[in-house]
Amino acid sequence: MFFGKAAIKGIVGAVKPKQVPSVEISSPIATTYDINKLHTTQPAELLNQGQVKNFMETIQTHGVDSVGRIPIHVHKGKALIVDGHHRVAAFKKLGYKRIPVQYIQSARLKKYYRILEDMLLLMRPLGG
């Protein structure tokens, strides 16, 4: 799926669960994404809980924008986390339902040292 530069510009502030608006953002160009619809592409054993805790503290102290958008790639309707598994885990532990994302095209995956086929082998729903 292709998303142009206009689709990834700007950040719609992520909201904590108690502040979630009643209208869902369902457009594919939205710059926030439902955290429970993301698919992890990294073994859980690689998550360092110390790093997750540090990201949690940063988000709480300096806000959502302080940790950057999470690069995702949409493949056959599934949103794959390209990079930022520790940040996603921090957002999840803090109770965020939507998080800021940046859509990555297939050709740009190599910038993150990722190969789509490898990501698909490791893919599993992040879930609730």
CSV table of C-alpha atoms in Angstrom, one decimal:
chain,number,residue,atom,x,y,z
A,1,MET,CA,0.0,0.0,0.0
A,2,PHE,CA,1.4,3.4,-0.9
A,3,PHE,CA,1.1,6.5,1.2
A,4,GLY,CA,2.6,9.8,-0.1
A,5,LYS,CA,4.4,12.5,1.9
A,6,ALA,CA,1.2,14.4,2.5
A,7,ALA,CA,-0.1,11.3,4.3
A,8,ILE,CA,2.6,11.3,6.9
A,9,LYS,CA,3.1,15.0,7.6
A,10,GLY,CA,2.2,16.3,11.0
A,11,ILE,CA,1.2,14.5,14.2
A,12,VAL,CA,-2.3,14.3,15.5
A,13,GLY,CA,-1.7,14.3,19.3
A,14,ALA,CA,-2.2,10.8,20.7
A,15,VAL,CA,-4.7,10.7,23.5
A,16,LYS,CA,-4.9,8.7,26.6
A,17,PRO,CA,-7.8,6.2,27.0
A,18,LYS,CA,-9.9,8.5,29.2
A,19,GLN,CA,-9.7,11.3,26.5
A,20,VAL,CA,-10.4,9.1,23.4
A,21,PRO,CA,-12.8,11.0,21.2
A,22,SER,CA,-16.0,9.3,20.2
A,23,VAL,CA,-15.1,9.5,16.5
A,24,GLU,CA,-12.6,7.0,15.3
A,25,ILE,CA,-9.9,8.0,12.8
A,26,SER,CA,-10.4,5.4,10.1
A,27,SER,CA,-8.7,7.1,7.2
A,28,PRO,CA,-5.5,5.4,5.9
A,29,ILE,CA,-3.8,8.7,6.0
A,30,ALA,CA,-4.3,9.2,9.7
A,31,THR,CA,-1.1,9.9,11.6
A,32,THR,CA,-2.3,7.9,14.6
A,33,TYR,CA,-3.1,4.3,14.7
A,34,ASP,CA,-5.0,1.9,16.9
A,35,ILE,CA,-2.2,0.2,19.0
A,36,ASN,CA,-4.2,-3.0,19.2
A,37,LYS,CA,-4.3,-3.4,15.4
A,38,LEU,CA,-0.5,-3.3,15.1
A,39,HIS,CA,1.6,-6.4,14.4
A,40,THR,CA,4.9,-6.9,16.0
A,41,THR,CA,7.8,-8.0,13.8
A,42,GLN,CA,10.4,-8.8,16.5
A,43,PRO,CA,10.7,-11.7,19.0
A,44,ALA,CA,9.3,-10.7,22.4
A,45,GLU,CA,12.6,-11.9,23.9
A,46,LEU,CA,14.3,-8.9,22.4
A,47,LEU,CA,12.2,-6.4,24.4
A,48,ASN,CA,14.4,-4.9,27.1
A,49,GLN,CA,12.1,-3.9,30.0
A,50,GLY,CA,14.6,-1.2,31.2
A,51,GLN,CA,14.3,0.5,27.8
A,52,VAL,CA,10.5,0.3,27.9
A,53,LYS,CA,10.5,1.9,31.4
A,54,ASN,CA,12.8,4.7,30.1
A,55,PHE,CA,10.5,5.4,27.2
A,56,MET,CA,7.5,5.4,29.6
A,57,GLU,CA,9.2,8.0,31.8
A,58,THR,CA,10.1,10.1,28.7
A,59,ILE,CA,6.6,10.0,27.4
A,60,GLN,CA,5.1,11.0,30.8
A,61,THR,CA,7.7,13.8,31.4
A,62,HIS,CA,8.1,15.3,27.9
A,63,GLY,CA,5.0,14.1,26.0
A,64,VAL,CA,4.2,11.9,23.1
A,65,ASP,CA,6.2,13.9,20.5
A,66,SER,CA,9.4,13.4,22.5
A,67,VAL,CA,9.8,9.8,21.3
A,68,GLY,CA,8.9,10.3,17.6
A,69,ARG,CA,6.4,8.5,15.4
A,70,ILE,CA,6.5,4.7,15.1
A,71,PRO,CA,7.4,3.6,11.5
A,72,ILE,CA,4.9,1.1,10.2
A,73,HIS,CA,4.4,-0.6,6.9
A,74,VAL,CA,1.0,-1.8,5.8
A,75,HIS,CA,1.1,-5.1,3.9
A,76,LYS,CA,-2.1,-6.8,2.8
A,77,GLY,CA,-4.1,-4.8,5.3
A,78,LYS,CA,-1.9,-5.6,8.3
A,79,ALA,CA,0.1,-2.8,9.9
A,80,LEU,CA,3.6,-4.0,10.7
A,81,ILE,CA,5.9,-2.3,13.2
A,82,VAL,CA,9.1,-1.5,11.3
A,83,ASP,CA,10.9,0.1,14.2
A,84,GLY,CA,10.0,1.2,17.7
A,85,HIS,CA,8.9,-2.0,19.5
A,86,HIS,CA,10.1,-0.6,22.8
A,87,ARG,CA,8.2,2.7,22.3
A,88,VAL,CA,5.1,0.8,21.3
A,89,ALA,CA,5.4,-1.4,24.5
A,90,ALA,CA,5.8,1.8,26.6
A,91,PHE,CA,2.7,3.4,25.0
A,92,LYS,CA,0.7,0.2,25.6
A,93,LYS,CA,1.8,0.0,29.3
A,94,LEU,CA,0.8,3.7,29.7
A,95,GLY,CA,-2.7,2.8,28.4
A,96,TYR,CA,-2.6,4.6,25.0
A,97,LYS,CA,-5.1,3.4,22.5
A,98,ARG,CA,-3.8,5.4,19.5
A,99,ILE,CA,-0.2,6.2,18.9
A,100,PRO,CA,1.6,8.5,16.4
A,101,VAL,CA,2.9,6.6,13.3
A,102,GLN,CA,4.7,7.2,10.1
A,103,TYR,CA,3.9,5.1,7.0
A,104,ILE,CA,6.9,3.5,5.4
A,105,GLN,CA,6.9,2.4,1.7
A,106,SER,CA,8.4,-1.0,0.8
A,107,ALA,CA,11.4,0.6,-0.9
A,108,ARG,CA,12.3,2.5,2.3
A,109,LEU,CA,12.3,-0.6,4.6
A,110,LYS,CA,16.0,-1.1,3.9
A,111,LYS,CA,16.7,2.3,5.7
A,112,TYR,CA,15.6,0.4,8.8
A,113,TYR,CA,17.7,-2.7,7.9
A,114,ARG,CA,14.4,-4.6,7.5
A,115,ILE,CA,13.3,-7.1,4.8
A,116,LEU,CA,9.6,-7.5,4.3
A,117,GLU,CA,9.9,-11.3,4.1
A,118,ASP,CA,11.7,-11.5,7.5
A,119,MET,CA,9.1,-9.2,9.0
A,120,LEU,CA,6.3,-11.4,7.8
A,121,LEU,CA,7.9,-14.5,9.3
A,122,LEU,CA,8.1,-12.8,12.7
A,123,MET,CA,4.7,-11.1,12.5
A,124,ARG,CA,2.2,-11.6,15.2
A,125,PRO,CA,-0.7,-9.4,16.5
A,126,LEU,CA,0.2,-7.0,19.3
A,127,GLY,CA,-3.4,-7.3,20.4
A,128,GLY,CA,-5.2,-6.3,23.6
